[in-house]
PDB file of C-alpha atoms in Angstrom:
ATOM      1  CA  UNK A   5      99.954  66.769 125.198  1.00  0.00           C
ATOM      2  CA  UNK A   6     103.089  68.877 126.152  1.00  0.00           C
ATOM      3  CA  UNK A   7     101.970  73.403 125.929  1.00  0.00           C
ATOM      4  CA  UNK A   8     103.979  74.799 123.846  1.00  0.00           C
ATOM      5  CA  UNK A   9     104.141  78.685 124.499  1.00  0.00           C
ATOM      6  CA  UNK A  10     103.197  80.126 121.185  1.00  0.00           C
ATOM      7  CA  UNK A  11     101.456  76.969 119.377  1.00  0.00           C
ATOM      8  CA  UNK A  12      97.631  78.591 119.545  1.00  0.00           C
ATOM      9  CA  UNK A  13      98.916  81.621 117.801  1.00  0.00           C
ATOM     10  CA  UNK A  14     100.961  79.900 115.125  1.00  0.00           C
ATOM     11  CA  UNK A  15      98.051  77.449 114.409  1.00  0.00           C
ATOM     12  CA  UNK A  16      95.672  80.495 113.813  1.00  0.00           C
ATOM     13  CA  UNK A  17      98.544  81.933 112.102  1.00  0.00           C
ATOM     14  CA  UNK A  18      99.402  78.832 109.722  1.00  0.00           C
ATOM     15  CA  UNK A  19      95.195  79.289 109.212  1.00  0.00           C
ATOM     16  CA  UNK A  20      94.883  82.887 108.453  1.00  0.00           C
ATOM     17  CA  UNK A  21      98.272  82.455 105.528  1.00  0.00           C
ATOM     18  CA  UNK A  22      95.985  79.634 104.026  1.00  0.00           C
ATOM     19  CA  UNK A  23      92.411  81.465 103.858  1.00  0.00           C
ATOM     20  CA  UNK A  24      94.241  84.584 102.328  1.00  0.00           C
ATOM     21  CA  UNK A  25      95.906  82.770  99.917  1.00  0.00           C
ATOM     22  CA  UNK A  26      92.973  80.668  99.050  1.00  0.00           C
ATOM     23  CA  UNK A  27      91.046  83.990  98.872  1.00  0.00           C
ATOM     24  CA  UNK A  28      93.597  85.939  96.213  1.00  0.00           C
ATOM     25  CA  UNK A  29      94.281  82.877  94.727  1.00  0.00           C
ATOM     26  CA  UNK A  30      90.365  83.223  93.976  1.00  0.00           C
ATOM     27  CA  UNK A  31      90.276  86.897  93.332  1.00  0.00           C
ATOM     28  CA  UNK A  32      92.840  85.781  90.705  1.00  0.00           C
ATOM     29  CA  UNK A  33      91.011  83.167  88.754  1.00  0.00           C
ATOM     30  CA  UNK A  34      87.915  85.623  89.140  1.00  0.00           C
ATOM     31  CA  UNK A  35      89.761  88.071  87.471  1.00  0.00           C
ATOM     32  CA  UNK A  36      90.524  85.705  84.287  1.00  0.00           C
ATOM     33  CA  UNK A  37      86.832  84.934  83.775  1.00  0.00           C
ATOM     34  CA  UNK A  38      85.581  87.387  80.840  1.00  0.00           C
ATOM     35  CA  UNK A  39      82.593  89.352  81.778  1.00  0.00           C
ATOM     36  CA  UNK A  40      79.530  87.976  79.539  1.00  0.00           C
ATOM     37  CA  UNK A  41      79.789  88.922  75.315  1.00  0.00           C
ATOM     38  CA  UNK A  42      77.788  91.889  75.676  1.00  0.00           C
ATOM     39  CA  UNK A  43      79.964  93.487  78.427  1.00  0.00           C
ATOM     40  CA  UNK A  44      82.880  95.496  77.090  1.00  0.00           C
ATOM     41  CA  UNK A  45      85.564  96.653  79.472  1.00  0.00           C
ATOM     42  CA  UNK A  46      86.891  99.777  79.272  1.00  0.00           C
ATOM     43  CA  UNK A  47      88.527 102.764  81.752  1.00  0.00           C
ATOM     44  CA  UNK A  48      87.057 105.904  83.093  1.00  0.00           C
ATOM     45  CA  UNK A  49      88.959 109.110  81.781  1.00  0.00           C
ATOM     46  CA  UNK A  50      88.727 112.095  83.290  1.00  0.00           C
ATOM     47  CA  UNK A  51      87.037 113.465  86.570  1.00  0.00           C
ATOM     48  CA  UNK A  52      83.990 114.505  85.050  1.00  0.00           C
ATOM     49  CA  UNK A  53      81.827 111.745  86.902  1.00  0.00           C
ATOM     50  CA  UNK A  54      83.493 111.983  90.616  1.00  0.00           C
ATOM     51  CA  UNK A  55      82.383 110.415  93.228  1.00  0.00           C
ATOM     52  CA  UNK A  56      80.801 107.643  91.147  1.00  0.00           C
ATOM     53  CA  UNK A  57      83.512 106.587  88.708  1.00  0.00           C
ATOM     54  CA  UNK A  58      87.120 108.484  89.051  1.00  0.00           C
ATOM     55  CA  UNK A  59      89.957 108.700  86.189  1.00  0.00           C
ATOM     56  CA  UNK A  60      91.204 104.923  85.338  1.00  0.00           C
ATOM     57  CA  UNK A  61      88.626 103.237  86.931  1.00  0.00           C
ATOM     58  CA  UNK A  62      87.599  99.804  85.258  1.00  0.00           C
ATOM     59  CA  UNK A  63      84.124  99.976  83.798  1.00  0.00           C
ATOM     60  CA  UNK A  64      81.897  97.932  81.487  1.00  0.00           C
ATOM     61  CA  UNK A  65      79.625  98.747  78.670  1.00  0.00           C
ATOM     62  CA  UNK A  66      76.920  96.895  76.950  1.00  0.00           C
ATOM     63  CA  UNK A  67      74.864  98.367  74.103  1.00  0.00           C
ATOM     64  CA  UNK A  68      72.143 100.199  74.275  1.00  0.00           C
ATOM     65  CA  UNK A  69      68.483  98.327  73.340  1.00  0.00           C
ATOM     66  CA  UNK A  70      65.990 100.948  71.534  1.00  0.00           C
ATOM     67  CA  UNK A  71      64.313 103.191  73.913  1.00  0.00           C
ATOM     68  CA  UNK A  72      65.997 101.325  76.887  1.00  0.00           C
ATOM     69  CA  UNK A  73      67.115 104.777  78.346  1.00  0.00           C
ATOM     70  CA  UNK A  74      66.276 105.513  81.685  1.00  0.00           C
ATOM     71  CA  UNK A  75      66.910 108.624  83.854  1.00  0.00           C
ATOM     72  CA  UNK A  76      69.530 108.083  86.417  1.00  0.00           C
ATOM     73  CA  UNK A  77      71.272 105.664  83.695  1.00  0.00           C
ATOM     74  CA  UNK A  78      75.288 106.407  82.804  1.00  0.00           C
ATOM     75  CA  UNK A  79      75.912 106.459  79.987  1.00  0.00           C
ATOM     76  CA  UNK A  80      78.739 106.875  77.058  1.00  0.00           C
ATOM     77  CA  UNK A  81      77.828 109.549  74.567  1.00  0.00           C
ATOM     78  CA  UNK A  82      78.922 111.830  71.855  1.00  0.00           C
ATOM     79  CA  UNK A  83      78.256 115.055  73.238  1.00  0.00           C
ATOM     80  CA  UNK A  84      79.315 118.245  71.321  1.00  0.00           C
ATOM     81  CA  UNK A  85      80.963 120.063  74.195  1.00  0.00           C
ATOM     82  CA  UNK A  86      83.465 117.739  74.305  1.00  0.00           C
ATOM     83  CA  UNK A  87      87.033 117.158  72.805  1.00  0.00           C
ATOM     84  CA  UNK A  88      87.092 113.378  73.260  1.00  0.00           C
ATOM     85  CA  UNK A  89      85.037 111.170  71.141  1.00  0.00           C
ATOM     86  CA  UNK A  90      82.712 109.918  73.848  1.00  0.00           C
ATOM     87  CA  UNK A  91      82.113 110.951  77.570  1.00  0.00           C
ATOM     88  CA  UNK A  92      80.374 109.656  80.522  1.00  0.00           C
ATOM     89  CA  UNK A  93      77.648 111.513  81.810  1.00  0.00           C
ATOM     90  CA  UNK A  94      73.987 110.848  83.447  1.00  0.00           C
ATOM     91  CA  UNK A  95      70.555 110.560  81.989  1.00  0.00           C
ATOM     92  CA  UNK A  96      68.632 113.390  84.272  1.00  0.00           C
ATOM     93  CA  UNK A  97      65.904 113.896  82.147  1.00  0.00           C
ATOM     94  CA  UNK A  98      64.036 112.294  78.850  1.00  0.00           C
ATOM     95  CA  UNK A  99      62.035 113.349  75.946  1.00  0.00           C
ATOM     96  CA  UNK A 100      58.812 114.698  77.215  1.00  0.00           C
ATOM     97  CA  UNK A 101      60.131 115.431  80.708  1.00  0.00           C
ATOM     98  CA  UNK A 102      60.343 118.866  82.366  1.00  0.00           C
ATOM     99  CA  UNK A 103      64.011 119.501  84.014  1.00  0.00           C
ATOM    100  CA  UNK A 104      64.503 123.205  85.991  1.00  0.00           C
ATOM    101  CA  UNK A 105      66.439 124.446  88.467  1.00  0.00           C
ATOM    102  CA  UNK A 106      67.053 127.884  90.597  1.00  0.00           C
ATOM    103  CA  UNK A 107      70.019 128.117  92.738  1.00  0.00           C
ATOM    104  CA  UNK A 108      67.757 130.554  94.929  1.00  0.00           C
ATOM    105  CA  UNK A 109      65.656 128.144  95.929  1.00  0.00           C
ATOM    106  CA  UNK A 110      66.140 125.192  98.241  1.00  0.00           C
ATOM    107  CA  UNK A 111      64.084 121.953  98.932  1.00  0.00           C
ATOM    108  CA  UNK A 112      64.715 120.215 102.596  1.00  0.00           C
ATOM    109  CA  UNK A 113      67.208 122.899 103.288  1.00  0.00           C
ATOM    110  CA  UNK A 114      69.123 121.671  99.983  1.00  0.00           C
ATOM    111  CA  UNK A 115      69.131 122.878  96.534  1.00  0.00           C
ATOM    112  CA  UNK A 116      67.876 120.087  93.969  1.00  0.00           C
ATOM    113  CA  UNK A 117      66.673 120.367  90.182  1.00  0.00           C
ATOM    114  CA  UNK A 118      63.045 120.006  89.718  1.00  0.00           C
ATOM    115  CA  UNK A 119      61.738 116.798  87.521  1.00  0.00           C
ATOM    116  CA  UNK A 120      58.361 117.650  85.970  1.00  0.00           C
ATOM    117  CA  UNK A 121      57.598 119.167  88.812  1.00  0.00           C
ATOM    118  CA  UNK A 122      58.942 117.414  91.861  1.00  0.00           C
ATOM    119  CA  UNK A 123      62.325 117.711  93.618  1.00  0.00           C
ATOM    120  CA  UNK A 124      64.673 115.144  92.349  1.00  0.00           C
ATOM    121  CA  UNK A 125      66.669 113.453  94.370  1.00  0.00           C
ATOM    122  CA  UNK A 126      70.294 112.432  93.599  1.00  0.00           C
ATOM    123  CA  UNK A 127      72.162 110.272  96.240  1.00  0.00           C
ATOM    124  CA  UNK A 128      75.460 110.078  93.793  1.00  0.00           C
ATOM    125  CA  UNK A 129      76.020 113.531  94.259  1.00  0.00           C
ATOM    126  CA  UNK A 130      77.443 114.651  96.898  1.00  0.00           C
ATOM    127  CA  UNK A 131      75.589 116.291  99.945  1.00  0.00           C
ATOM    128  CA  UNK A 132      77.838 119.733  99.778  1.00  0.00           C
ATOM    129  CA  UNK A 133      77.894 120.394  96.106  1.00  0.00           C
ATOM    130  CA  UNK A 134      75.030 121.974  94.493  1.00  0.00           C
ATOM    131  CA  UNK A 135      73.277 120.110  91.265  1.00  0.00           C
ATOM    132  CA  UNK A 136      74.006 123.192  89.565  1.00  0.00           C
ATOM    133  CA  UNK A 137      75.940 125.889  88.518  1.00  0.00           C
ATOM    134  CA  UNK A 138      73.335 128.026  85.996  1.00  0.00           C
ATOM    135  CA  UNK A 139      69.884 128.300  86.596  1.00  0.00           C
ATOM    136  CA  UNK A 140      68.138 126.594  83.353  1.00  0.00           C
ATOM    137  CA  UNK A 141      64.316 125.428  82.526  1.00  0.00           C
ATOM    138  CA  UNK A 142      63.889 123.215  79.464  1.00  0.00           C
ATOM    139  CA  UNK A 143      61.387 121.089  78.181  1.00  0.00           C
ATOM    140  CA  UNK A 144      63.108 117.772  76.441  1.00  0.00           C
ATOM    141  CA  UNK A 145      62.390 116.758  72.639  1.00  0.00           C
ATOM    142  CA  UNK A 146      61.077 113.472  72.099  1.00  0.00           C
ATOM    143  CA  UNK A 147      63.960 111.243  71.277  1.00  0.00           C
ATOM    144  CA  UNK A 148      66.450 113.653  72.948  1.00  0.00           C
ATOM    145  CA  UNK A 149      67.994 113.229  76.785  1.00  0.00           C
ATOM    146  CA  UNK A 150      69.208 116.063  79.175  1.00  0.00           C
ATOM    147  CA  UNK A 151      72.820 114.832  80.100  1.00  0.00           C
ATOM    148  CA  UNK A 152      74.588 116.370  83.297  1.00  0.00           C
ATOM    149  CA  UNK A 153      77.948 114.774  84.565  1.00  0.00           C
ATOM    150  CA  UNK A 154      77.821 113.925  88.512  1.00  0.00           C
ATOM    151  CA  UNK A 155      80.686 116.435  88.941  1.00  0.00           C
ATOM    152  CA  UNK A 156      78.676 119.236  88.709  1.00  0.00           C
ATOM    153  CA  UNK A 157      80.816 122.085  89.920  1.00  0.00           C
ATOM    154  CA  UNK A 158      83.770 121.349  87.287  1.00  0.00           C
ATOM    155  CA  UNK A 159      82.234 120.039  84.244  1.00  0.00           C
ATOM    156  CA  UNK A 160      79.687 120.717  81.050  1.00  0.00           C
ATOM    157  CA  UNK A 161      76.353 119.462  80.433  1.00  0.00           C
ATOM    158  CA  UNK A 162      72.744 119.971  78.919  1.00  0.00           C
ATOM    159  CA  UNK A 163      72.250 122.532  81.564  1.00  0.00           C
ATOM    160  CA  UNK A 164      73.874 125.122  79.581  1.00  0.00           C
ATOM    161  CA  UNK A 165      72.486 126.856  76.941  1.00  0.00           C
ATOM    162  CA  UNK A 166      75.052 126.437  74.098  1.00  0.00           C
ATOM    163  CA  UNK A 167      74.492 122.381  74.886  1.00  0.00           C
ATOM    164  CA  UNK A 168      71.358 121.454  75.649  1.00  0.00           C
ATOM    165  CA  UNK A 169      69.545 118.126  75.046  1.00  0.00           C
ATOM    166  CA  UNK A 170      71.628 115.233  72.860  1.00  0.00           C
ATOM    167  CA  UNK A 171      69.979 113.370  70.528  1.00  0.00           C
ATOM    168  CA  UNK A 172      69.209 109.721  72.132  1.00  0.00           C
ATOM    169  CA  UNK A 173      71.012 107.794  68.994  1.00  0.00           C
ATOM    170  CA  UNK A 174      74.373 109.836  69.948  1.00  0.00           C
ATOM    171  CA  UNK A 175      74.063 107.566  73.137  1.00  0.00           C
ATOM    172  CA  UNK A 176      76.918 104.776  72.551  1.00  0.00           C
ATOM    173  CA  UNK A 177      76.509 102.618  75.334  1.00  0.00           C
ATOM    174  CA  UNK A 178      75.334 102.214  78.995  1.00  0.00           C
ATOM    175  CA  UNK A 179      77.852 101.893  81.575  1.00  0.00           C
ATOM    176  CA  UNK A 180      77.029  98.770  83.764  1.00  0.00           C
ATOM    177  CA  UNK A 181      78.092  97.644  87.173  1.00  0.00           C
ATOM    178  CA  UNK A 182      79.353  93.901  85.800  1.00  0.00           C
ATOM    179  CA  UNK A 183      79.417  92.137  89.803  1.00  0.00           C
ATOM    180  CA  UNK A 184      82.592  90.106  89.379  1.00  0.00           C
ATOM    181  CA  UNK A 185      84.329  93.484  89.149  1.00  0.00           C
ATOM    182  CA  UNK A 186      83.362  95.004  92.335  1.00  0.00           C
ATOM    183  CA  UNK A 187      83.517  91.283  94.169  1.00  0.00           C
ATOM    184  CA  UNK A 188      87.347  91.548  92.657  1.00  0.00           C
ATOM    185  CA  UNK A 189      88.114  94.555  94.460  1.00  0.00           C
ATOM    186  CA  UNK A 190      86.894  93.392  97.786  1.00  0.00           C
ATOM    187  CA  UNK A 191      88.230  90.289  97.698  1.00  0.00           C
ATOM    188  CA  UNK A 192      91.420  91.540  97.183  1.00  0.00           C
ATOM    189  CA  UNK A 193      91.320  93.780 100.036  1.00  0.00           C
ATOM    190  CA  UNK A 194      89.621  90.991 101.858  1.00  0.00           C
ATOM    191  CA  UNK A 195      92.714  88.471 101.120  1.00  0.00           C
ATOM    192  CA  UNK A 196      95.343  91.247 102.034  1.00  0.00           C
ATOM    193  CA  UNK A 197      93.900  92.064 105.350  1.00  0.00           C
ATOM    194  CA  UNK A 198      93.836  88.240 106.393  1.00  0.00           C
ATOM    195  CA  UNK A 199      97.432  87.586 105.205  1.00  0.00           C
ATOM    196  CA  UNK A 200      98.499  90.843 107.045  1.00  0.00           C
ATOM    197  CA  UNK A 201      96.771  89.912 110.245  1.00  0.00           C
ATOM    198  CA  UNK A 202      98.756  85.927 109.478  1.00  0.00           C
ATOM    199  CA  UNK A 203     101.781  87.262 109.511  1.00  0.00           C
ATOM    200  CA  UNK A 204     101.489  89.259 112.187  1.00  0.00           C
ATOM    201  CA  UNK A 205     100.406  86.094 114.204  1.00  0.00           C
ATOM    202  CA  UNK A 206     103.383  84.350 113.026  1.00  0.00           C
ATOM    203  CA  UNK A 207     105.653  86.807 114.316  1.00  0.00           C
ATOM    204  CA  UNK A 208     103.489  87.134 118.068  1.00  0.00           C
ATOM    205  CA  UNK A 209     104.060  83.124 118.269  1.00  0.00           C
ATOM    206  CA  UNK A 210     107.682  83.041 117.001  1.00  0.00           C
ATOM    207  CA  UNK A 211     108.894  85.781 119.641  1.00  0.00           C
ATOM    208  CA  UNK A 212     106.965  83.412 122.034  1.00  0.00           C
ATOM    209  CA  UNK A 213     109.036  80.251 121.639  1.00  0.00           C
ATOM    210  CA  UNK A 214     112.210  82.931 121.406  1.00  0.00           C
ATOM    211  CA  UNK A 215     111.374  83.498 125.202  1.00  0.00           C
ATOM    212  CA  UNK A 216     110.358  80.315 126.053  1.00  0.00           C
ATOM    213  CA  UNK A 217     114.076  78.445 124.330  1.00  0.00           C
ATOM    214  CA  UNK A 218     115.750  80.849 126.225  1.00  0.00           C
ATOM    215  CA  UNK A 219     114.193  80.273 129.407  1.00  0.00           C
ATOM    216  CA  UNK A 220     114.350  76.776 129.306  1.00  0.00           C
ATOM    217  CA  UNK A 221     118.457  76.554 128.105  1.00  0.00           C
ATOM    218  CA  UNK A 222     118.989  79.306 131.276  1.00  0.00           C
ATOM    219  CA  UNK A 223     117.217  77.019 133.527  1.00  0.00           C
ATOM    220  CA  UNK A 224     119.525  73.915 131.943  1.00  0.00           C
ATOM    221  CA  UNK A 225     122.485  75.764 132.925  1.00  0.00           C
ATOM    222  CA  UNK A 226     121.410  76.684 136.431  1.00  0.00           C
ATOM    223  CA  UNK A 227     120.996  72.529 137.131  1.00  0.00           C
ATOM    224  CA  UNK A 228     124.079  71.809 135.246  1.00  0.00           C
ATOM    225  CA  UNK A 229     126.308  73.203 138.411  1.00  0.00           C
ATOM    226  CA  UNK A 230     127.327  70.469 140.620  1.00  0.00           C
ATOM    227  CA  UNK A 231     126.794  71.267 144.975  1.00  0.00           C
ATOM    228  CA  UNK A 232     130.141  72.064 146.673  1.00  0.00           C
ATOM    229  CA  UNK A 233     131.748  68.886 148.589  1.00  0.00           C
ATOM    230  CA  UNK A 234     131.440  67.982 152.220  1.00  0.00           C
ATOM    231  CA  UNK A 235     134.178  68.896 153.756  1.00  0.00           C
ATOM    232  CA  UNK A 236     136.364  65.748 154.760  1.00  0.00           C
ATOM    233  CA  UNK A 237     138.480  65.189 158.002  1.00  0.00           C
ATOM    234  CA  UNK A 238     142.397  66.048 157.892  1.00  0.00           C
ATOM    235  CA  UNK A 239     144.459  63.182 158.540  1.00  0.00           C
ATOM    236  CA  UNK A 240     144.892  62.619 162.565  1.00  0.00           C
ATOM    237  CA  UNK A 241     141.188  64.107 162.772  1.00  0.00           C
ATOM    238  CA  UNK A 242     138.368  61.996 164.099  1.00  0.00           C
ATOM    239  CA  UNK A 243     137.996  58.698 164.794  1.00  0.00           C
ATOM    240  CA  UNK A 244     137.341  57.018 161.938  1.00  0.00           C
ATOM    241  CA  UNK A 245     138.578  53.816 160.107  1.00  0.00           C
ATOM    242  CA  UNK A 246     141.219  54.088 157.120  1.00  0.00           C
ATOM    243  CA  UNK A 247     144.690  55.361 156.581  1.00  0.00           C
ATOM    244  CA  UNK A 248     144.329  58.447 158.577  1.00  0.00           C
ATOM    245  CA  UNK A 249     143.554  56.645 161.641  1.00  0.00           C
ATOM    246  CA  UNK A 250     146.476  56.568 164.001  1.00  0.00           C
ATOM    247  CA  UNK A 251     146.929  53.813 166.701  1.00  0.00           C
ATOM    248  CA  UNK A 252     145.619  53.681 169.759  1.00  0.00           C
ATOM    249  CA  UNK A 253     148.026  54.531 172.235  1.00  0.00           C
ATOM    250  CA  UNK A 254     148.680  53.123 175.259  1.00  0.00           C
ATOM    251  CA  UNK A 255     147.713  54.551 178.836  1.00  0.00           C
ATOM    252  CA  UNK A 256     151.036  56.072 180.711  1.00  0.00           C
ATOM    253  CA  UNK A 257     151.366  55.311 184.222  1.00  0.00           C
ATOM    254  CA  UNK A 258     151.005  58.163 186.551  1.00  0.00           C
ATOM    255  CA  UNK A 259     153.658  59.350 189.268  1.00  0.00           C
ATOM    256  CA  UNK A 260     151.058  57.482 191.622  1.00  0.00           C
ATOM    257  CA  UNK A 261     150.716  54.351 190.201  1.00  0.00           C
ATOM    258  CA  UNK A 262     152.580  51.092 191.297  1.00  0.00           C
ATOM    259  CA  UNK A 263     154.983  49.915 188.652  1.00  0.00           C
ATOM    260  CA  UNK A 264     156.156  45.886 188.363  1.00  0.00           C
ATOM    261  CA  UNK A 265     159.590  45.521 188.671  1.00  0.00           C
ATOM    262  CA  UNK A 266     161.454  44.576 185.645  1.00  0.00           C
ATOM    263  CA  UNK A 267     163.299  41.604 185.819  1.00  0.00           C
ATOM    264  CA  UNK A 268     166.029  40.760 183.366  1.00  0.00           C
ATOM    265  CA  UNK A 269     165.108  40.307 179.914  1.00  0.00           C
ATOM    266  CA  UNK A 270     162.412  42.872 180.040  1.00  0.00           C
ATOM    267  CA  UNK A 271     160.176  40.282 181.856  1.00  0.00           C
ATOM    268  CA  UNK A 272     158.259  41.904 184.430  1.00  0.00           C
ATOM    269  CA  UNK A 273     157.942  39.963 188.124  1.00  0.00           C
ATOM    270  CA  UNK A 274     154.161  39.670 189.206  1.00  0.00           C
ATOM    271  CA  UNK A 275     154.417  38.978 192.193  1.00  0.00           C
ATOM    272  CA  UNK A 276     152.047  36.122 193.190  1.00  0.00           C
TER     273      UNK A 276
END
């Protein structure tokens, strides 16, 4: 089979336009499936629960079973300190439970709050940002839950005084991480990166058969010029046949050489 400069890459290319398409194409139908009847979509508002969920962010909420709270859950409640109906925040402590903390003290060489005792550790805060701004120590009601939002620095919670524990039935609904979502996002990065990296191909093998027509049509032209003539002989030149051959012509008699005498009529006398 004839190489064609460029054909590798524009296969792959032709490939990689097909697989992304295939894969938003999938994203998209993905999309359209409704989450399961108990999930309700809704949208993140505010910043109050940065770095886990930020303002618009898609989320999903299913009810909340009877006593199915858990520390570490997040979940939508109506909280008196705030203006909006319902807010995100995290469980960080339940009825019967223990919650403290003192900025002056640090656990690990980081500051943490103290859970009935024991340093707690929360991995969706981040590392730089303290759990706290107040110092606080409270015991929790039965059938209460200390709320704190995950941006701790620039929001309200239980941990101050005028709040304090919320009553477990003002808890609305859990916010859930419903799969399909987060597959949707990746998969629609996913699908953009491969038709980026097609198209890209494409161009790579295009420019290639650019330089390789080009070559080819200025070697074409190169052949195309015809090889100067040989040079032929001027008339009277050389001694070949044709119509520039002259005849031969005869040998002149030197002043040496014995002539036959003429005899009338032109007819020369040899004498016998």
């Amino acid at each position: 089979m004839e190489h064609r400069p460029g054909r590798r890459r524009g296969i792959a290319a032709i490939v990689l336009l097909v697989l992304g398409a295939v894969i938003l194409g999938g994203v998209t139908v993905a999309k359209a499936v409704n989450p399961p009847s108990r999930y309700t979509e809704g949208k993140a508002v505010g910043w109050t629960m940065t770095p886990t969920y930020t303002n618009g962010e898609s989320i999903y909420l299913e009810p909340v079973a009877k006593g199915g709270l858990r520390r570490g859950d997040v979940v939508l409640a109506s909280v008196p300190w705030s203006l909006q109906k319902t807010q995100m925040n995290r469980v960080v402590a339940v009825g019967g439970d223990r919650i403290q903390y003192k900025p002056s003290s640090k656990v690990a060489g980081q500051y943490r709050l103290v859970l009935n005792g024991t340093p707690l550790d929360e991995p969706y805060l981040e590392q730089w940002k303290n759990p706290s701004a107040v110092a606080f120590n409270v015991k929790v009601p039965k059938g209460y839950v200390f709320l704190m939002a995950d941006n701790r620095m620039n929001s309200d919670g239980s941990q101050y005084a005028n709040n304090g524990p919320v009553p477990a039935d003002r808890v609305t609904a859990k916010v859930v991480a419903y799969p399909m979502a987060k597959l949707a996002v990746w998969g629609q990065l996913a699908g953009a990166l491969v038709l980026l990296l097609g198209g890209v191909l494409a161009g790579v093998a295009r420019r290639a058969r650019g330089r390789a027509g080009r070559a080819g049509r200025a070697a074409a032209g190169t052949a195309a010029i015809p090889a100067p003539a040989a040079a032929q002989p001027e008339p009277g030149e050389g001694g070949g046949e044709g119509a520039g051959e002259q005849a031969p012509v005869a040998a002149q008699p030197g002043p040496g050489d014995a002539q036959a005498p003429v005899g009338p009529g032109g007819r020369a006398d040899v004498p016998s």
